[in-house]
XYZ file of N, CA and C in Angstrom:
651
model
N 0.825 -1.198 0.015
C 0.014 -0.013 0.035
C 0.833 1.306 -0.001
N 0.230 2.362 -0.454
C 1.045 3.603 -0.588
C 1.423 4.124 0.823
N 2.597 4.764 0.905
C 3.078 5.372 2.076
C 2.502 6.837 2.122
N 1.668 7.140 3.101
C 1.128 8.528 3.224
C 1.851 9.278 4.322
N 1.993 10.567 4.085
C 2.483 11.437 5.121
C 1.474 12.546 5.332
N 1.448 13.040 6.558
C 0.391 14.022 6.981
C 1.003 15.245 7.589
N 0.398 16.424 7.379
C 0.791 17.651 7.923
C -0.439 18.537 8.198
N -0.333 19.294 9.276
C -1.355 20.407 9.494
C -0.709 21.679 9.191
N -1.399 22.472 8.251
C -0.843 23.616 7.670
C -1.519 24.917 8.212
N -2.672 24.800 8.880
C -3.312 26.069 9.288
C -4.407 25.647 10.251
N -4.943 26.633 11.003
C -6.101 26.436 11.888
C -6.800 27.758 12.052
N -8.147 27.711 12.035
C -8.965 28.937 12.108
C -10.159 28.615 12.950
N -10.614 29.673 13.671
C -11.820 29.573 14.393
C -13.029 29.661 13.415
N -13.953 28.738 13.461
C -15.097 28.643 12.490
C -16.210 29.390 13.039
N -16.581 30.521 12.415
C -17.728 31.308 12.865
C -19.068 30.629 12.409
N -20.112 31.001 13.128
C -21.471 30.592 12.708
C -21.788 29.093 12.777
N -21.022 28.324 13.488
C -21.280 26.868 13.603
C -22.283 26.709 14.798
N -22.805 25.444 14.964
C -23.749 25.258 15.957
C -23.134 25.386 17.345
N -21.827 25.089 17.481
C -21.050 25.187 18.675
C -19.608 25.592 18.288
N -18.821 25.867 19.277
C -17.436 26.214 19.034
C -16.663 25.121 18.189
N -16.116 25.518 17.076
C -15.488 24.558 16.146
C -14.153 25.149 15.632
N -13.146 24.364 15.702
C -11.856 24.690 15.039
C -11.728 23.995 13.717
N -11.363 24.759 12.720
C -11.137 24.193 11.349
C -9.624 24.062 11.152
N -9.142 22.788 11.121
C -7.768 22.525 10.818
C -7.599 22.210 9.389
N -6.661 22.773 8.672
C -6.345 22.475 7.285
C -5.212 21.392 7.318
N -5.528 20.277 6.807
C -4.564 19.141 6.802
C -4.159 18.831 5.337
N -2.911 18.377 5.203
C -2.348 17.980 3.960
C -1.919 16.589 3.997
N -2.313 15.763 2.965
C -1.866 14.400 2.835
C -1.006 14.297 1.527
N 0.175 13.684 1.667
C 1.021 13.393 0.521
C 1.286 12.050 0.315
N 1.161 11.581 -0.982
C 1.317 10.195 -1.333
C 2.365 10.255 -2.569
N 2.936 9.051 -2.894
C 3.770 9.071 -4.100
C 2.989 9.569 -5.347
N 3.670 10.289 -6.244
C 3.004 11.004 -7.296
C 2.205 10.106 -8.130
N 2.522 8.868 -8.335
C 1.750 7.948 -9.178
C 0.515 7.264 -8.570
N 0.443 7.431 -7.279
C -0.598 6.656 -6.541
C -1.935 7.363 -6.621
N -2.930 6.585 -6.975
C -4.346 7.068 -6.977
C -5.047 6.504 -5.739
N -5.360 7.424 -4.886
C -6.204 7.011 -3.666
C -7.635 7.133 -4.020
N -8.367 6.015 -3.949
C -9.848 6.033 -4.265
C -10.632 6.743 -3.176
N -10.258 6.501 -1.974
C -10.895 7.090 -0.779
C -10.028 6.850 0.493
N -10.280 7.615 1.515
C -9.505 7.402 2.751
C -10.466 7.699 3.891
N -10.569 6.693 4.739
C -11.443 6.827 5.999
C -10.530 6.974 7.127
N -10.489 8.236 7.813
C -9.515 8.431 8.822
C -10.141 8.601 10.185
N -9.414 8.132 11.185
C -9.659 8.601 12.557
C -8.505 9.460 13.006
N -8.793 10.672 13.470
C -7.829 11.609 13.812
C -7.875 11.877 15.332
N -6.873 11.613 16.034
C -6.814 11.864 17.474
C -5.925 13.066 17.722
N -6.422 14.062 18.351
C -5.651 15.290 18.698
C -5.250 15.271 20.108
N -3.927 15.517 20.310
C -3.388 15.492 21.679
C -2.558 16.717 21.954
N -2.646 17.277 23.151
C -1.803 18.432 23.547
C -0.582 17.904 24.307
N 0.548 18.394 23.936
C 1.803 17.982 24.590
C 2.381 19.146 25.394
N 1.882 19.296 26.646
C 2.246 20.476 27.472
C 3.693 20.664 27.768
N 4.498 19.603 27.672
C 5.885 19.721 28.020
C 6.697 20.393 26.863
N 6.101 20.559 25.735
C 6.759 21.070 24.582
C 6.830 22.590 24.451
N 6.432 23.293 25.567
C 6.550 24.739 25.603
C 6.870 25.181 26.978
N 7.270 26.442 27.151
C 7.557 27.025 28.481
C 6.309 27.860 28.874
N 6.309 28.283 30.165
C 5.159 28.954 30.718
C 5.673 30.130 31.518
N 4.889 31.272 31.399
C 5.210 32.380 32.253
C 4.722 32.156 33.686
N 5.137 33.001 34.595
C 4.697 32.837 35.974
C 3.220 32.828 36.195
N 2.472 33.773 35.555
C 1.050 33.764 35.706
C 0.443 32.560 35.136
N 0.894 32.041 33.992
C 0.430 30.819 33.430
C 0.712 29.604 34.337
N 1.871 29.609 34.876
C 2.262 28.522 35.794
C 1.258 28.465 36.997
N 0.832 29.612 37.471
C -0.060 29.628 38.616
C -1.402 29.127 38.237
N -1.855 29.385 36.954
C -3.081 28.815 36.473
C -3.041 27.302 36.198
N -1.882 26.855 35.920
C -1.689 25.378 35.625
C -1.530 24.604 36.919
N -1.462 25.259 38.046
C -1.408 24.675 39.402
C -2.713 23.754 39.559
N -3.797 24.137 38.946
C -5.069 23.411 39.044
C -5.068 22.170 38.156
N -4.087 22.110 37.281
C -4.093 20.968 36.344
C -2.981 20.020 36.701
N -1.741 20.540 36.880
C -0.576 19.665 37.112
C 0.111 19.820 38.465
N -0.483 20.731 39.319
C 0.217 20.963 40.554
C 1.274 21.928 40.420
N 2.147 22.116 41.479
C 3.183 23.097 41.487
C 4.273 22.725 40.442
N 4.993 23.711 39.892
C 6.021 23.442 38.837
C 6.986 22.343 39.276
N 7.303 22.276 40.582
C 8.259 21.255 41.074
C 7.790 19.890 40.780
N 6.515 19.649 40.567
C 5.899 18.332 40.270
C 5.736 18.033 38.832
N 5.997 18.981 37.961
C 5.659 18.787 36.606
C 6.426 17.689 35.895
N 7.593 17.360 36.308
C 8.370 16.322 35.729
C 7.625 15.003 35.698
N 6.795 14.881 36.674
C 5.972 13.588 36.711
C 4.500 13.824 36.510
N 3.946 14.943 36.881
C 2.512 15.275 36.755
C 2.093 15.755 35.415
N 2.947 16.331 34.627
C 2.569 16.988 33.389
C 2.626 15.951 32.296
N 1.435 15.505 32.003
C 1.252 14.451 30.970
C 0.433 15.030 29.784
N 0.365 14.291 28.696
C -0.343 14.690 27.526
C -1.823 14.757 27.759
N -2.537 15.680 27.101
C -3.980 15.876 27.311
C -4.743 15.564 26.019
N -5.693 14.736 26.162
C -6.498 14.422 24.994
C -7.393 15.540 24.642
N -7.293 16.055 23.423
C -8.090 17.196 22.924
C -9.375 16.713 22.263
N -9.327 15.783 21.301
C -10.511 15.295 20.573
C -10.065 14.127 19.746
N -11.132 13.358 19.332
C -10.972 12.289 18.341
C -12.048 12.528 17.316
N -11.687 12.645 16.092
C -12.637 13.018 15.027
C -12.467 12.081 13.824
N -13.590 11.656 13.262
C -13.518 10.814 12.100
C -13.842 11.675 10.830
N -13.260 11.245 9.728
C -13.476 12.040 8.457
C -13.176 11.113 7.302
N -13.938 11.303 6.182
C -13.736 10.633 4.987
C -13.143 11.583 3.937
N -12.016 11.237 3.405
C -11.253 12.072 2.419
C -11.587 11.592 1.037
N -12.050 12.408 0.121
C -12.365 11.972 -1.255
C -11.076 11.563 -1.927
N -11.284 10.920 -3.148
C -10.120 10.428 -3.873
C -9.155 11.504 -4.371
N -7.898 11.139 -4.537
C -6.880 12.085 -4.992
C -5.736 11.357 -5.513
N -4.883 12.007 -6.326
C -3.664 11.466 -6.882
C -2.502 12.303 -6.380
N -1.506 11.623 -5.734
C -0.334 12.298 -5.293
C -0.430 13.115 -3.993
N -1.492 13.870 -3.831
C -1.687 14.614 -2.605
C -2.984 15.395 -2.629
N -3.344 15.868 -1.448
C -4.580 16.699 -1.343
C -4.570 17.444 0.030
N -5.433 18.416 0.116
C -5.660 19.117 1.398
C -7.164 19.067 1.688
N -7.498 19.021 3.001
C -8.930 18.993 3.374
C -9.039 19.707 4.708
N -10.295 20.006 5.059
C -10.607 20.620 6.363
C -11.104 19.606 7.373
N -10.461 19.644 8.541
C -10.905 18.781 9.634
C -11.663 19.652 10.648
N -12.917 19.432 10.866
C -13.730 20.171 11.846
C -13.707 19.560 13.121
N -13.268 20.288 14.133
C -13.069 19.721 15.501
C -13.922 20.527 16.431
N -15.079 19.848 16.961
C -15.872 20.580 18.028
C -15.096 20.797 19.301
N -15.295 21.926 19.948
C -14.560 22.283 21.163
C -15.523 22.699 22.277
N -14.990 22.648 23.467
C -15.734 23.085 24.672
C -14.948 24.067 25.514
N -15.635 24.893 26.265
C -14.904 25.744 27.157
C -15.299 25.327 28.624
N -15.702 24.144 28.793
C -15.977 23.616 30.115
C -14.718 23.555 30.966
N -14.717 24.261 32.130
C -13.438 24.379 32.938
C -13.345 23.279 33.971
N -14.329 22.342 33.914
C -14.217 21.206 34.834
C -13.055 20.227 34.488
N -12.968 19.808 33.205
C -11.889 18.915 32.804
C -10.487 19.660 32.836
N -9.426 18.891 32.934
C -8.106 19.468 32.991
C -7.769 20.202 31.671
N -8.349 19.705 30.552
C -8.130 20.346 29.228
C -8.588 21.858 29.186
N -9.833 22.018 29.751
C -10.341 23.372 29.779
C -9.540 24.320 30.738
N -9.085 23.775 31.824
C -8.335 24.549 32.766
C -6.927 24.923 32.107
N -6.361 23.945 31.409
C -5.040 24.180 30.713
C -5.171 25.311 29.637
N -6.130 25.210 28.803
C -6.248 26.233 27.758
C -6.609 27.592 28.324
N -7.446 27.574 29.381
C -7.779 28.845 30.051
C -6.565 29.560 30.622
N -5.559 28.765 31.107
C -4.477 29.410 31.743
C -3.432 29.998 30.793
N -3.524 29.691 29.505
C -2.510 30.178 28.556
C -2.842 31.586 28.130
N -1.847 32.481 28.155
C -1.988 33.858 27.831
C -1.507 34.185 26.417
N -0.505 33.507 25.995
C 0.163 33.804 24.699
C 0.852 32.595 24.223
N 1.545 32.738 23.077
C 2.290 31.643 22.465
C 1.435 30.692 21.713
N 1.798 29.372 21.772
C 1.079 28.381 21.050
C 0.830 27.176 21.912
N -0.133 26.388 21.466
C -0.476 25.181 22.109
C 0.087 24.036 21.283
N 1.071 23.294 21.812
C 1.748 22.202 21.070
C 0.837 20.965 20.891
N 0.496 20.671 19.650
C -0.471 19.634 19.399
C 0.133 18.564 18.494
N -0.344 17.385 18.671
C -0.007 16.223 17.844
C -1.223 15.585 17.298
N -1.246 15.388 16.029
C -2.382 14.617 15.320
C -1.914 13.168 15.117
N -2.681 12.253 15.577
C -2.431 10.815 15.432
C -3.407 10.227 14.519
N -3.013 9.602 13.453
C -3.891 9.147 12.370
C -3.905 7.589 12.356
N -5.115 7.038 12.052
C -5.300 5.694 11.729
C -6.524 5.592 10.810
N -6.734 4.412 10.214
C -7.904 4.338 9.336
C -7.709 3.369 8.215
N -8.531 3.487 7.179
C -8.553 2.578 6.062
C -8.291 3.324 4.816
N -7.309 2.737 3.968
C -6.920 3.382 2.651
C -7.528 2.475 1.557
N -8.231 3.110 0.634
C -8.715 2.441 -0.581
C -7.836 2.933 -1.731
N -7.022 2.132 -2.259
C -6.057 2.489 -3.335
C -6.478 1.935 -4.662
N -6.625 2.756 -5.693
C -7.006 2.283 -7.024
C -5.766 1.767 -7.788
N -5.921 0.579 -8.379
C -4.840 0.028 -9.150
C -5.300 -0.660 -10.379
N -4.403 -1.260 -11.162
C -4.778 -1.911 -12.424
C -5.727 -3.110 -12.143
N -5.661 -3.739 -11.026
C -6.524 -4.845 -10.732
C -7.777 -4.467 -9.961
N -8.020 -3.254 -9.757
C -9.168 -2.778 -9.016
C -8.714 -2.052 -7.763
N -9.665 -1.941 -6.813
C -9.357 -1.199 -5.587
C -8.769 -2.102 -4.537
N -7.654 -1.767 -4.017
C -7.067 -2.492 -2.853
C -7.330 -1.791 -1.611
N -7.482 -2.574 -0.493
C -7.863 -2.001 0.788
C -6.674 -2.308 1.773
N -6.308 -1.271 2.453
C -5.232 -1.495 3.474
C -5.461 -0.533 4.633
N -4.614 -0.675 5.665
C -4.674 0.037 6.778
C -3.659 1.229 6.778
N -4.073 2.380 7.354
C -3.140 3.454 7.575
C -2.292 3.057 8.798
N -0.953 3.101 8.682
C -0.152 2.684 9.817
C -0.428 3.544 11.043
N -0.238 2.885 12.231
C -0.575 3.593 13.491
C 0.474 4.678 13.839
N 1.618 4.668 13.099
C 2.688 5.626 13.371
C 2.542 6.935 12.602
N 1.484 7.054 11.808
C 1.280 8.322 10.998
C 0.848 9.394 12.004
N 1.561 10.497 11.994
C 1.241 11.673 12.829
C 1.735 12.924 12.288
N 1.258 14.040 12.837
C 1.735 15.428 12.427
C 1.711 16.309 13.648
N 2.678 17.163 13.738
C 2.750 18.149 14.852
C 2.260 19.515 14.352
N 1.630 20.234 15.232
C 1.226 21.655 14.879
C 1.202 22.469 16.135
N 1.609 23.803 15.933
C 1.573 24.689 17.094
C 0.408 25.616 16.900
N -0.705 25.334 17.609
C -1.930 26.086 17.465
C -1.715 27.378 18.241
N -1.840 28.573 17.586
C -1.742 29.823 18.282
C -2.794 29.999 19.406
N -2.307 30.427 20.535
C -3.299 30.680 21.615
C -4.273 31.718 21.220
N -3.895 32.650 20.388
C -4.769 33.706 19.899
C -5.948 33.133 19.103
N -5.749 32.023 18.379
C -6.817 31.374 17.681
C -7.796 30.751 18.541
N -7.303 30.103 19.647
C -8.241 29.486 20.652
C -9.031 30.590 21.323
N -8.445 31.689 21.704
C -9.173 32.774 22.371
C -10.187 33.474 21.456
N -9.815 33.566 20.123
C -10.725 34.101 19.179
C -11.946 33.205 19.035
N -11.757 31.865 19.107
C -12.873 30.953 19.028
C -13.819 31.110 20.202
N -13.197 31.139 21.415
C -14.026 31.237 22.622
C -14.758 32.609 22.679
N -14.097 33.674 22.211
C -14.778 34.944 22.130
C -15.881 35.071 21.177
N -15.829 34.267 20.106
C -16.959 34.171 19.190
C -18.176 33.639 19.798
N -18.024 32.563 20.582
C -19.216 31.852 21.108
C -19.495 32.233 22.579
N -18.488 32.564 23.352
C -18.675 32.897 24.776
C -17.897 34.185 25.096
N -18.273 35.337 24.489
C -17.495 36.526 24.701
C -17.433 36.927 26.193
N -16.185 36.992 26.684
C -15.876 37.439 28.060
C -16.519 36.546 29.112
N -16.770 35.283 28.788
C -17.394 34.364 29.754
C -16.618 32.972 29.693
N -16.979 32.134 30.625
C -16.483 30.811 30.667
C -17.561 29.933 31.256
N -17.454 28.588 31.054
C -18.514 27.680 31.523
C -17.994 26.907 32.749
N -18.874 26.701 33.751
C -18.658 25.880 34.905
C -19.800 24.854 35.061
N -19.357 23.650 35.446
C -20.368 22.574 35.591
C -20.734 22.497 37.068
N -22.033 22.570 37.362
C -22.458 22.540 38.786
C -23.442 21.377 38.987
N -23.448 20.865 40.193
C -24.528 19.921 40.480
C -25.908 20.571 40.498
N -26.966 19.796 40.218
C -28.269 20.381 40.175
C -28.730 21.042 41.515
N -28.269 20.361 42.626
C -28.714 20.979 43.914
C -27.949 22.293 44.156
N -26.778 22.394 43.662
C -26.066 23.583 43.773
C -26.735 24.761 42.976
N -27.159 24.386 41.675
C -27.812 25.363 40.848
C -29.154 25.797 41.556
N -29.861 24.820 42.121
C -31.134 25.132 42.863
C -30.881 26.125 43.975
N -29.843 25.845 44.777
C -29.510 26.726 45.852
C -29.087 28.147 45.405
N -28.352 28.138 44.257
C -27.914 29.482 43.691
C -29.136 30.222 43.261
N -30.070 29.615 42.622
C -31.301 30.312 42.155
C -32.139 30.824 43.334
N -32.223 29.981 44.362
C -32.986 30.457 45.518
C -32.231 31.659 46.143
N -30.930 31.615 46.239
C -30.191 32.800 46.783
C -30.443 34.007 45.881
N -30.474 33.882 44.604
C -30.747 35.040 43.701
C -32.139 35.590 43.940
N -33.097 34.684 44.055
C -34.471 35.161 44.302
C -34.587 35.842 45.673
N -33.996 35.296 46.677
C -34.115 35.823 48.027
C -33.468 37.193 48.145
N -32.371 37.361 47.440
C -31.584 38.618 47.598
C -31.726 39.540 46.359
N -32.682 39.203 45.407
C -32.891 40.009 44.237
C -31.690 40.306 43.429
N -30.902 39.223 43.218
C -29.662 39.256 42.395
C -30.019 38.794 40.997
N -29.854 39.624 39.968
C -30.355 39.248 38.650
C -29.617 38.092 37.926
N -28.292 38.015 38.095
C -27.520 36.962 37.398
C -26.712 36.098 38.306
N -26.398 34.898 37.841
C -25.596 33.951 38.637
C -24.203 34.586 38.810
N -23.731 35.265 37.808
C -22.372 35.836 37.879
C -22.298 36.874 39.058
N -23.320 37.737 39.233
C -23.286 38.630 40.322
C -23.430 37.982 41.608
N -24.288 36.972 41.675
C -24.514 36.172 42.912
C -23.151 35.590 43.398
N -22.504 34.906 42.468
C -21.216 34.249 42.809
C -20.166 35.256 43.211
N -20.127 36.417 42.509
C -19.130 37.431 42.831
C -19.380 37.924 44.242
N -20.650 38.149 44.562
C -20.946 38.638 45.901
C -20.613 37.655 47.013
N -20.934 36.423 46.733
C -20.622 35.355 47.718
C -19.138 35.163 47.884
N -18.347 35.250 46.884
C -16.925 35.119 46.984
C -16.327 36.253 47.793
N -16.802 37.511 47.427
C -16.341 38.672 48.155
C -16.701 38.609 49.626
N -17.894 38.108 49.932
C -18.277 37.997 51.348
C -17.469 36.961 52.051
N -17.163 35.878 51.338
C -16.352 34.787 51.867
C -14.958 35.325 52.293
N -14.349 36.133 51.404
C -13.068 36.669 51.745
C -13.088 37.619 52.945
N -14.279 38.266 53.154
C -14.372 39.174 54.275
C -14.908 38.451 55.546
N -15.127 37.096 55.400
C -15.594 36.371 56.570
C -17.033 36.590 56.836
N -17.811 37.109 55.872
C -19.251 37.395 56.108
C -20.168 36.620 55.149
N -19.664 35.471 54.664
C -20.417 34.776 53.636
C -21.741 34.217 54.189
N -22.918 34.577 53.626
C -24.173 33.963 54.081
C -24.398 32.625 53.373
N -25.323 31.816 53.876
C -25.593 30.600 53.175
C -26.359 30.923 51.934
N -26.108 30.071 50.866
C -26.804 30.277 49.585
C -28.105 29.500 49.497
N -28.382 28.734 50.530
C -29.615 27.944 50.548
C -30.809 28.723 51.083
């Protein structure tokens, strides 16, 4: 079967999608004479946090993910970003295509905390590919597997990630709460005539720091 190589050449925030989506532009290269009938790919995206350095404010934010910097040698591990399937139409020699990757700004998982902590620079990513290759030949279509060692590295600009989040959640972030916590927060808002959850939480946190925090129930 043909030897394929992969590269990521660009990434953009996709506007007007149903939810936050990154559009990665991927390039596949095959020998010039090879006719690929179709390619069914599974693409796993992984963040490699050890592949960059961090400022002091970023390191403070990463304390919630990996602990103190003194522990990073053992605690800082790769983060799973997404796994996406895609079918690539036929091509000869090489092609480019868009990989649409749905994203979340949920700060509960370590991935959300990690991306939220970054202020600048890039997010070091690795694309891991597997799948099925349909290669056209004189005797018909041959079917083979994409080797598990096919991968591509890409440095996603932090600015692109922030642009994506600002498109869908301008100046906000998402927190996951238990239902009983949400019920208690709504009762607190109604009791104290606080119009938004953001204002209620801000007031409760300020009161907590002053030692005057009332119950939210």
